[in-house]
Short mmCIF file of C-alpha atoms in Angstrom, two decimals:
data_model
loop_
_atom_site.label_atom_id
_atom_site.label_comp_id
_atom_site.label_asym_id
_atom_site.label_seq_id
_atom_site.Cartn_x
_atom_site.Cartn_y
_atom_site.Cartn_z
CA UNK A 24 160.60 123.87 82.12
CA UNK A 25 159.27 121.29 84.41
CA UNK A 26 155.21 121.28 85.67
CA UNK A 27 155.93 119.71 89.39
CA UNK A 28 159.67 120.91 91.16
CA UNK A 29 159.55 117.86 93.79
CA UNK A 30 162.65 116.68 95.38
CA UNK A 31 161.25 112.79 96.19
CA UNK A 32 158.19 110.84 95.28
CA UNK A 33 157.28 110.98 99.60
CA UNK A 34 156.13 115.05 98.67
CA UNK A 35 153.34 113.64 96.98
CA UNK A 36 150.62 113.99 98.98
CA UNK A 37 147.09 113.30 98.05
CA UNK A 38 143.94 116.82 97.67
CA UNK A 39 141.51 117.20 99.24
CA UNK A 40 138.15 115.49 98.71
CA UNK A 41 135.78 117.54 97.46
CA UNK A 42 133.98 117.49 93.64
CA UNK A 43 133.20 113.63 92.48
CA UNK A 44 131.42 112.44 89.64
CA UNK A 45 130.34 108.64 89.46
CA UNK A 46 129.42 106.83 86.48
CA UNK A 47 126.09 104.74 86.82
CA UNK A 48 126.00 105.92 90.39
CA UNK A 49 122.35 103.78 91.25
CA UNK A 50 124.32 101.01 90.68
CA UNK A 51 127.75 101.87 92.60
CA UNK A 52 126.00 104.37 95.25
CA UNK A 53 122.53 101.68 96.33
CA UNK A 54 123.17 98.40 94.45
CA UNK A 55 126.76 97.50 95.65
CA UNK A 56 126.76 100.06 98.87
CA UNK A 57 127.83 97.87 101.30
CA UNK A 58 130.43 96.19 98.41
CA UNK A 59 133.39 96.95 101.11
CA UNK A 60 136.77 98.24 99.61
CA UNK A 61 139.76 96.29 101.72
CA UNK A 62 143.52 96.26 102.05
CA UNK A 63 144.84 93.30 102.79
CA UNK A 64 148.64 91.51 104.67
CA UNK A 65 148.77 88.38 104.14
CA UNK A 66 148.61 85.79 106.56
CA UNK A 67 150.21 82.63 107.11
CA UNK A 68 147.90 79.69 107.67
CA UNK A 69 148.02 75.35 108.05
CA UNK A 70 146.70 74.91 104.46
CA UNK A 71 145.99 70.86 105.70
CA UNK A 72 143.35 73.06 107.63
CA UNK A 73 140.41 73.88 105.25
CA UNK A 74 141.03 69.98 103.21
CA UNK A 75 140.06 68.70 106.59
CA UNK A 76 137.35 71.08 107.43
CA UNK A 77 135.92 70.74 104.05
CA UNK A 78 135.21 67.48 104.04
CA UNK A 79 133.96 67.34 107.41
CA UNK A 80 131.38 70.63 105.91
CA UNK A 81 130.94 67.18 103.44
CA UNK A 82 129.76 64.64 105.22
CA UNK A 83 127.45 67.15 107.84
CA UNK A 84 123.73 67.66 107.29
CA UNK A 85 121.78 70.38 106.78
CA UNK A 86 119.95 71.57 109.81
CA UNK A 87 120.79 68.08 112.00
CA UNK A 88 124.17 69.66 111.98
CA UNK A 89 124.66 73.48 111.29
CA UNK A 90 121.64 76.07 110.68
CA UNK A 91 121.95 78.20 107.38
CA UNK A 92 120.67 81.77 107.26
CA UNK A 93 120.55 82.68 102.66
CA UNK A 94 119.77 86.15 103.51
CA UNK A 95 122.29 87.12 105.85
CA UNK A 96 124.60 84.24 104.19
CA UNK A 97 125.48 82.95 107.82
CA UNK A 98 125.76 79.81 109.40
CA UNK A 99 126.02 78.46 112.68
CA UNK A 100 126.67 75.15 114.18
CA UNK A 101 124.11 72.85 116.66
CA UNK A 102 124.91 71.87 119.62
CA UNK A 103 125.57 67.70 117.89
CA UNK A 104 127.54 70.11 115.38
CA UNK A 105 129.74 71.53 118.08
CA UNK A 106 130.33 67.89 119.84
CA UNK A 107 130.25 66.02 116.02
CA UNK A 108 133.40 68.71 114.83
CA UNK A 109 135.42 68.28 118.45
CA UNK A 110 134.95 64.16 118.33
CA UNK A 111 136.54 64.18 114.87
CA UNK A 112 139.15 66.19 115.35
CA UNK A 113 139.98 65.61 119.25
CA UNK A 114 140.08 68.79 119.52
CA UNK A 115 138.03 69.69 123.38
CA UNK A 116 136.63 73.35 122.07
CA UNK A 117 136.77 74.14 118.72
CA UNK A 118 137.47 78.19 120.03
CA UNK A 119 141.05 77.51 121.78
CA UNK A 120 142.62 79.70 120.75
CA UNK A 121 145.51 77.87 120.07
CA UNK A 122 143.85 75.65 117.39
CA UNK A 123 141.31 77.66 116.11
CA UNK A 124 139.19 74.95 114.15
CA UNK A 125 135.31 76.92 114.41
CA UNK A 126 136.76 80.25 111.64
CA UNK A 127 137.36 77.22 109.78
CA UNK A 128 134.39 74.28 109.79
CA UNK A 129 131.66 77.69 109.63
CA UNK A 130 134.40 78.74 105.93
CA UNK A 131 133.88 75.21 105.37
CA UNK A 132 130.50 75.21 105.66
CA UNK A 133 129.97 78.40 103.92
CA UNK A 134 131.50 77.15 100.56
CA UNK A 135 129.66 73.71 100.75
CA UNK A 136 125.61 75.89 100.91
CA UNK A 137 126.10 79.38 99.71
CA UNK A 138 128.73 79.72 97.78
CA UNK A 139 128.38 77.94 94.41
CA UNK A 140 129.85 77.47 91.15
CA UNK A 141 128.30 78.44 88.38
CA UNK A 142 126.80 81.22 90.17
CA UNK A 143 128.98 82.83 92.19
CA UNK A 144 132.09 82.04 91.18
CA UNK A 145 133.60 79.44 88.41
CA UNK A 146 136.74 77.88 87.35
CA UNK A 147 138.99 79.14 85.54
CA UNK A 148 142.36 76.99 84.88
CA UNK A 149 143.19 75.69 88.97
CA UNK A 150 142.05 79.16 89.82
CA UNK A 151 138.70 80.03 91.74
CA UNK A 152 137.34 83.95 90.21
CA UNK A 153 134.35 85.46 91.54
CA UNK A 154 131.58 86.72 89.09
CA UNK A 155 130.24 89.55 90.78
CA UNK A 156 126.20 88.82 91.12
CA UNK A 157 125.22 92.68 89.53
CA UNK A 158 127.19 92.98 86.44
CA UNK A 159 127.82 89.26 85.65
CA UNK A 160 131.74 89.80 85.51
CA UNK A 161 134.71 87.76 86.05
CA UNK A 162 136.17 90.48 88.79
CA UNK A 163 140.03 89.56 88.12
CA UNK A 164 141.81 90.57 91.24
CA UNK A 165 139.89 90.16 93.98
CA UNK A 166 139.48 86.99 96.84
CA UNK A 167 136.89 86.40 99.62
CA UNK A 168 138.55 86.96 102.86
CA UNK A 169 138.97 86.08 106.34
CA UNK A 170 139.34 82.27 104.88
CA UNK A 171 136.49 81.79 102.69
CA UNK A 172 138.18 82.00 99.39
CA UNK A 173 140.43 79.06 100.64
CA UNK A 174 137.46 77.42 102.06
CA UNK A 175 136.05 77.54 98.57
CA UNK A 176 139.48 76.02 96.81
CA UNK A 177 139.19 73.37 99.00
CA UNK A 178 136.35 72.50 98.48
CA UNK A 179 136.35 72.15 94.93
CA UNK A 180 140.10 70.31 95.97
CA UNK A 181 142.71 73.01 94.23
CA UNK A 182 145.74 74.36 95.00
CA UNK A 183 145.46 76.34 98.82
CA UNK A 184 146.37 80.26 98.31
CA UNK A 185 148.06 82.70 100.64
CA UNK A 186 144.93 83.84 103.02
CA UNK A 187 144.45 87.56 103.66
CA UNK A 188 143.28 89.57 106.26
CA UNK A 189 141.54 92.86 106.52
CA UNK A 190 144.57 96.24 107.23
CA UNK A 191 141.10 98.84 106.74
CA UNK A 192 138.00 98.32 104.90
CA UNK A 193 135.13 100.84 103.63
CA UNK A 194 132.36 100.73 102.31
CA UNK A 195 131.62 102.35 98.60
CA UNK A 196 129.19 104.38 100.46
CA UNK A 197 130.91 104.80 103.65
CA UNK A 198 133.99 106.40 100.51
CA UNK A 199 131.76 108.44 99.14
CA UNK A 200 129.66 110.45 101.76
CA UNK A 201 133.65 111.91 102.11
CA UNK A 202 132.75 113.94 99.48
CA UNK A 203 131.70 117.67 100.32
CA UNK A 204 129.96 117.49 96.72
CA UNK A 205 128.91 114.39 94.88
CA UNK A 206 126.70 113.66 91.60
CA UNK A 207 126.04 111.48 88.51
CA UNK A 208 124.19 110.05 86.35
CA UNK A 209 122.26 106.62 84.81
CA UNK A 210 119.05 105.68 82.91
CA UNK A 211 117.56 104.19 85.95
CA UNK A 212 117.79 106.40 89.08
CA UNK A 213 113.83 106.97 89.08
CA UNK A 214 112.97 104.76 90.95
CA UNK A 215 115.45 105.71 93.79
CA UNK A 216 114.83 109.36 94.47
CA UNK A 217 114.19 108.37 98.10
CA UNK A 218 117.12 106.68 98.69
CA UNK A 219 119.22 109.42 96.72
CA UNK A 220 117.58 111.59 99.14
CA UNK A 221 117.71 109.95 101.97
CA UNK A 222 120.90 109.03 101.75
CA UNK A 223 123.38 110.42 100.69
CA UNK A 224 120.72 113.96 99.73
CA UNK A 225 121.09 114.22 95.86
CA UNK A 226 117.94 115.56 94.58
CA UNK A 227 116.80 113.11 91.32
CA UNK A 228 116.08 115.33 88.18
CA UNK A 229 114.48 113.42 85.00
CA UNK A 230 115.75 114.67 81.84
CA UNK A 231 113.84 113.64 78.87
CA UNK A 232 114.93 111.38 76.34
CA UNK A 233 115.08 112.79 73.06
CA UNK A 234 112.37 110.67 71.35
CA UNK A 235 109.33 109.26 72.91
CA UNK A 236 109.62 105.91 74.25
CA UNK A 237 108.24 102.81 71.69
CA UNK A 238 108.86 100.24 74.26
CA UNK A 239 106.01 97.31 74.48
CA UNK A 240 105.89 96.60 78.24
CA UNK A 241 104.43 93.24 78.53
CA UNK A 242 102.97 92.35 81.57
CA UNK A 243 104.69 89.59 84.47
CA UNK A 244 104.06 86.35 84.12
CA UNK A 245 104.52 84.50 87.48
CA UNK A 246 105.23 79.61 88.23
CA UNK A 247 105.08 78.35 89.84
CA UNK A 248 107.90 76.25 89.58
CA UNK A 249 111.38 76.60 87.49
CA UNK A 250 111.52 73.77 85.75
CA UNK A 251 107.41 75.56 84.16
CA UNK A 252 109.20 79.16 84.12
CA UNK A 253 112.09 78.03 81.15
CA UNK A 254 110.02 76.10 79.00
CA UNK A 255 108.07 79.29 79.42
CA UNK A 256 111.15 80.93 77.68
CA UNK A 257 111.64 77.45 75.15
CA UNK A 258 108.54 78.25 73.98
CA UNK A 259 108.26 81.93 74.25
CA UNK A 260 111.66 82.13 72.13
CA UNK A 261 110.60 80.16 69.50
CA UNK A 262 107.73 82.10 68.83
CA UNK A 263 110.37 85.11 68.20
CA UNK A 264 112.99 83.12 66.30
CA UNK A 265 109.92 82.33 63.31
CA UNK A 266 109.61 85.85 62.83
CA UNK A 267 112.90 86.86 62.93
CA UNK A 268 112.95 89.07 65.75
CA UNK A 269 115.72 88.98 67.52
CA UNK A 270 115.83 88.11 71.21
CA UNK A 271 117.84 88.97 74.12
CA UNK A 272 116.64 86.90 76.53
CA UNK A 273 118.91 88.21 80.50
CA UNK A 274 119.62 85.34 83.75
CA UNK A 275 121.26 86.44 86.28
CA UNK A 276 123.63 83.14 87.05
CA UNK A 277 126.54 80.59 84.47
CA UNK A 278 124.80 78.00 85.30
CA UNK A 279 121.33 79.28 84.53
CA UNK A 280 122.77 80.80 81.23
CA UNK A 281 123.76 77.12 81.01
CA UNK A 282 121.09 75.34 80.92
CA UNK A 283 118.98 77.53 79.51
CA UNK A 284 121.39 76.35 76.28
CA UNK A 285 121.13 73.62 76.75
CA UNK A 286 117.88 73.50 76.14
CA UNK A 287 118.49 75.46 73.73
CA UNK A 288 120.07 72.83 71.51
CA UNK A 289 117.93 70.13 72.26
CA UNK A 290 114.46 72.29 70.41
CA UNK A 291 117.44 73.19 67.62
CA UNK A 292 117.30 76.72 68.37
CA UNK A 293 120.84 78.32 66.87
CA UNK A 294 121.83 80.55 70.12
CA UNK A 295 124.55 82.64 71.63
CA UNK A 296 125.86 82.50 75.13
CA UNK A 297 127.62 85.81 76.66
CA UNK A 298 128.81 84.60 79.83
CA UNK A 299 131.89 84.94 82.94
CA UNK A 300 133.14 81.52 80.94
CA UNK A 301 136.64 82.65 79.54
CA UNK A 302 135.71 81.40 76.34
CA UNK A 303 132.20 83.49 76.08
CA UNK A 304 134.16 86.59 77.89
CA UNK A 305 136.62 86.06 74.33
CA UNK A 306 133.68 86.46 72.57
CA UNK A 307 132.10 88.87 74.09
CA UNK A 308 132.31 92.46 71.36
CA UNK A 309 131.84 89.63 68.82
CA UNK A 310 128.41 88.66 70.01
CA UNK A 311 127.21 91.41 71.25
CA UNK A 312 127.52 92.65 67.68
CA UNK A 313 125.55 90.47 66.75
CA UNK A 314 122.73 90.22 68.64
CA UNK A 315 120.97 92.57 66.79
CA UNK A 316 120.21 90.60 63.60
CA UNK A 317 117.83 89.42 61.88
CA UNK A 318 117.25 85.40 63.41
CA UNK A 319 119.58 86.42 66.76
CA UNK A 320 118.69 84.84 70.32
CA UNK A 321 121.92 85.34 72.40
CA UNK A 322 121.01 84.48 76.52
CA UNK A 323 123.17 86.96 78.74
CA UNK A 324 124.41 87.43 82.02
CA UNK A 325 124.23 90.63 83.97
CA UNK A 326 127.12 91.31 80.97
CA UNK A 327 124.75 91.88 78.85
CA UNK A 328 123.15 94.95 81.79
CA UNK A 329 124.15 97.78 81.81
CA UNK A 330 126.03 99.58 79.33
CA UNK A 331 125.26 98.11 76.57
CA UNK A 332 123.63 99.08 72.44
CA UNK A 333 122.52 96.15 70.79
CA UNK A 334 122.17 97.20 67.24
CA UNK A 335 118.98 96.22 65.23
CA UNK A 336 120.66 94.08 61.98
CA UNK A 337 124.04 94.30 63.70
CA UNK A 338 126.82 96.60 63.92
CA UNK A 339 128.39 97.37 60.70
CA UNK A 340 131.82 99.08 62.37
CA UNK A 341 132.47 96.51 64.20
CA UNK A 342 132.39 93.81 61.05
CA UNK A 343 134.30 96.41 59.38
CA UNK A 344 137.21 96.53 61.75
CA UNK A 345 136.74 92.32 62.48
CA UNK A 346 137.36 91.91 57.74
CA UNK A 347 140.47 94.74 58.93
CA UNK A 348 141.58 92.90 61.36
CA UNK A 349 141.36 88.94 59.85
CA UNK A 350 143.93 90.21 57.20
CA UNK A 351 146.44 93.53 58.98
CA UNK A 352 147.01 91.11 61.70
CA UNK A 353 149.16 87.51 60.00
CA UNK A 354 151.14 89.66 58.09
CA UNK A 355 152.56 92.31 60.90
CA UNK A 356 152.70 90.42 64.15
CA UNK A 357 155.21 88.49 65.39
CA UNK A 358 154.95 85.65 66.80
CA UNK A 359 155.02 85.85 70.34
CA UNK A 360 158.84 85.45 71.91
CA UNK A 361 159.68 83.03 75.25
CA UNK A 362 157.38 79.96 74.05
CA UNK A 363 158.25 77.15 75.00
CA UNK A 364 158.02 74.45 72.08
CA UNK A 365 157.90 70.89 72.28
CA UNK A 366 159.08 68.79 69.69
CA UNK A 367 156.55 66.22 70.35
CA UNK A 368 153.83 69.10 71.04
CA UNK A 369 154.58 71.99 69.19
CA UNK A 370 152.17 75.05 70.59
CA UNK A 371 148.77 75.91 68.30
CA UNK A 372 148.91 78.83 65.92
CA UNK A 373 147.40 82.13 66.30
CA UNK A 374 144.63 82.88 64.24
CA UNK A 375 142.66 85.83 63.83
CA UNK A 376 140.56 83.99 61.03
CA UNK A 377 136.68 84.75 61.54
CA UNK A 378 133.84 81.91 60.74
CA UNK A 379 132.38 83.77 57.32
CA UNK A 380 128.65 83.78 58.57
CA UNK A 381 129.55 86.53 60.89
CA UNK A 382 129.75 89.08 58.56
CA UNK A 383 125.75 89.85 56.66
CA UNK A 384 128.06 89.54 53.25
CA UNK A 385 131.32 88.85 50.80
CA UNK A 386 133.64 91.79 50.46
CA UNK A 387 133.03 93.19 46.85
CA UNK A 388 136.45 92.91 44.39
CA UNK A 389 137.21 96.47 44.92
CA UNK A 390 136.32 97.13 48.64
CA UNK A 391 138.73 93.04 48.19
CA UNK A 392 141.18 95.00 46.86
CA UNK A 393 141.04 98.28 48.23
CA UNK A 394 141.78 96.43 51.61
CA UNK A 395 144.29 94.27 50.65
CA UNK A 396 146.48 97.30 48.89
CA UNK A 397 145.88 98.71 51.87
CA UNK A 398 147.51 95.41 54.17
CA UNK A 399 150.05 95.54 52.15
CA UNK A 400 150.74 98.24 52.57
CA UNK A 401 151.39 98.90 56.42
CA UNK A 402 153.47 94.96 55.90
CA UNK A 403 155.32 97.03 53.65
CA UNK A 404 155.78 100.66 56.14
CA UNK A 405 155.16 98.37 58.97
CA UNK A 406 157.71 95.34 58.11
CA UNK A 407 156.38 91.67 58.13
CA UNK A 408 155.75 90.97 61.77
CA UNK A 409 157.25 92.72 63.29
CA UNK A 410 154.64 94.64 65.30
CA UNK A 411 153.55 92.96 68.75
CA UNK A 412 149.54 92.61 68.96
CA UNK A 413 149.27 95.29 71.66
CA UNK A 414 150.82 97.39 68.57
CA UNK A 415 149.29 96.16 65.73
CA UNK A 416 146.19 96.62 67.83
CA UNK A 417 147.02 99.74 68.57
CA UNK A 418 146.71 101.32 65.17
CA UNK A 419 144.29 98.77 63.75
CA UNK A 420 142.15 100.98 66.60
CA UNK A 421 143.21 104.43 65.54
CA UNK A 422 143.21 103.68 61.73
CA UNK A 423 138.88 102.91 62.78
CA UNK A 424 138.64 106.06 64.53
CA UNK A 425 137.32 109.00 62.95
CA UNK A 426 139.39 112.92 62.54
CA UNK A 427 142.16 114.52 60.92
CA UNK A 428 145.31 111.95 60.39
CA UNK A 429 148.76 112.12 58.16
CA UNK A 430 150.34 109.11 57.97
CA UNK A 431 150.38 107.30 54.61
CA UNK A 432 149.73 104.01 56.21
CA UNK A 433 147.03 105.04 58.65
CA UNK A 434 144.70 106.63 56.69
CA UNK A 435 144.69 103.98 53.43
CA UNK A 436 144.01 101.08 56.21
CA UNK A 437 140.96 104.32 57.17
CA UNK A 438 139.74 104.75 53.69
CA UNK A 439 139.31 100.20 53.02
CA UNK A 440 137.42 100.02 56.84
CA UNK A 441 135.51 103.56 55.83
CA UNK A 442 134.94 101.26 52.52
CA UNK A 443 134.29 98.50 53.05
CA UNK A 444 131.62 99.68 56.71
CA UNK A 445 129.48 101.93 53.77
CA UNK A 446 129.01 97.73 52.05
CA UNK A 447 128.24 95.80 55.48
CA UNK A 448 125.89 98.88 56.36
CA UNK A 449 123.79 98.58 53.39
CA UNK A 450 122.71 94.79 54.31
CA UNK A 451 122.32 96.27 58.15
CA UNK A 452 119.93 98.49 57.28
CA UNK A 453 117.78 96.50 55.01
CA UNK A 454 117.91 94.28 57.88
CA UNK A 455 116.88 96.17 60.34
CA UNK A 456 113.69 97.14 58.48
CA UNK A 457 112.64 93.46 58.87
CA UNK A 458 113.44 92.86 62.29
CA UNK A 459 111.42 96.42 63.87
CA UNK A 460 112.59 95.99 66.94
CA UNK A 461 114.73 92.93 69.73
CA UNK A 462 112.16 90.69 72.04
CA UNK A 463 113.51 91.17 75.73
CA UNK A 464 113.08 87.83 78.23
CA UNK A 465 113.46 89.13 81.20
CA UNK A 466 114.25 85.72 83.95
CA UNK A 467 115.04 86.78 87.46
CA UNK A 468 115.59 89.66 90.29
CA UNK A 469 118.84 91.30 88.74
CA UNK A 470 117.20 92.03 85.28
CA UNK A 471 114.69 93.75 86.15
CA UNK A 472 112.72 95.73 83.22
CA UNK A 473 114.14 99.43 85.19
CA UNK A 474 117.94 97.90 84.20
CA UNK A 475 117.73 97.59 80.94
CA UNK A 476 114.87 99.59 79.68
CA UNK A 477 117.86 102.13 78.74
CA UNK A 478 119.21 99.40 76.35
CA UNK A 479 116.08 98.58 74.94
CA UNK A 480 114.93 102.06 73.76
CA UNK A 481 118.04 102.18 71.16
CA UNK A 482 116.46 98.21 69.84
CA UNK A 483 113.31 100.58 67.71
#
């Protein structure tokens, strides 16, 4: 029996827009309302011009050769800027259709003044990766259009990738307004109720919390200079750290989080940093799982805002899975194929070893034996080093889930997992009683308390 009787892919069509349900609706429809969805195509433009324009932008001075509107993210050349640019380039008109130097110069100045490293983007290898200002995460595969991304690459001295031209564009707001029926959910919609009503004709309904809210909101503290603010933040972190209470510090950029991290190192305060840098993104789940433990200090960008659940005392289930993963993976995962091997410098060996300080306690002899038996059975049944990493991760995930299972190996692994969870939970529950709550220090406009209140509710 066939469900769809189609002769060719060309017969597939998209049905009319009808009903749309949006998660974190205020983030999509309000915060990112103007974010464009773009269909682009390749454009051939000489890369040498980007480097030349970047050198000119570096030599030019603000308010002498150009002006900057930071709110609108635009730049304008002054009369002197035009004259000097034309003289350097030996052209009569920057807007000459045969040359069109103006867009190169303006983009180079934008890259210099408005797009900052470790704030708007990070460098990974030889790539410029955009950092989302609302989530703090790297927007993999996204590129700025109209030559701006190439201007940033030239500023950083990186290889210029092909430019793209916009073929079609629509904002989130205009796209979702095409749905006759629209709804969504979020923990922070009440403050935007007027905008939802006026723009989208949506009414906001507040669902009462299951338990009374016991969070204590302190008054805002405002400083004249950023130096004083960060000194006060370090003092506050130190004070809370001495009591053992876990601390979450919210920053607005990679640059800020790294700067604060350096100050905490100088103060001798152990901490973790969660931002868009690759080495930190890879450890995101691990960092979040430990950020509610006794004495933990976590510096985070907006990555730890929406959808993040920090459990006081630590996440026993995550730690149990990590322990089982540490034991299972070396036995069942085969070495990566197609890796170039150098005689002088062999590739680094993949390791799943986890720092023991991450776990709340060592495993008892009984649970160690149970886990070892489960891993040996898995290795014998599935084959020694016979699975890809993805296949092994999938089977481990299934082993750590709830629900009925018939597979003997999965059942054995799940039994070991549950026993390890039970052992770890005894320690994390004790820590939870000691820490009593989490201290949050939001630093910046994107870390308003309304954005993290849903997250703090689970702390107490």
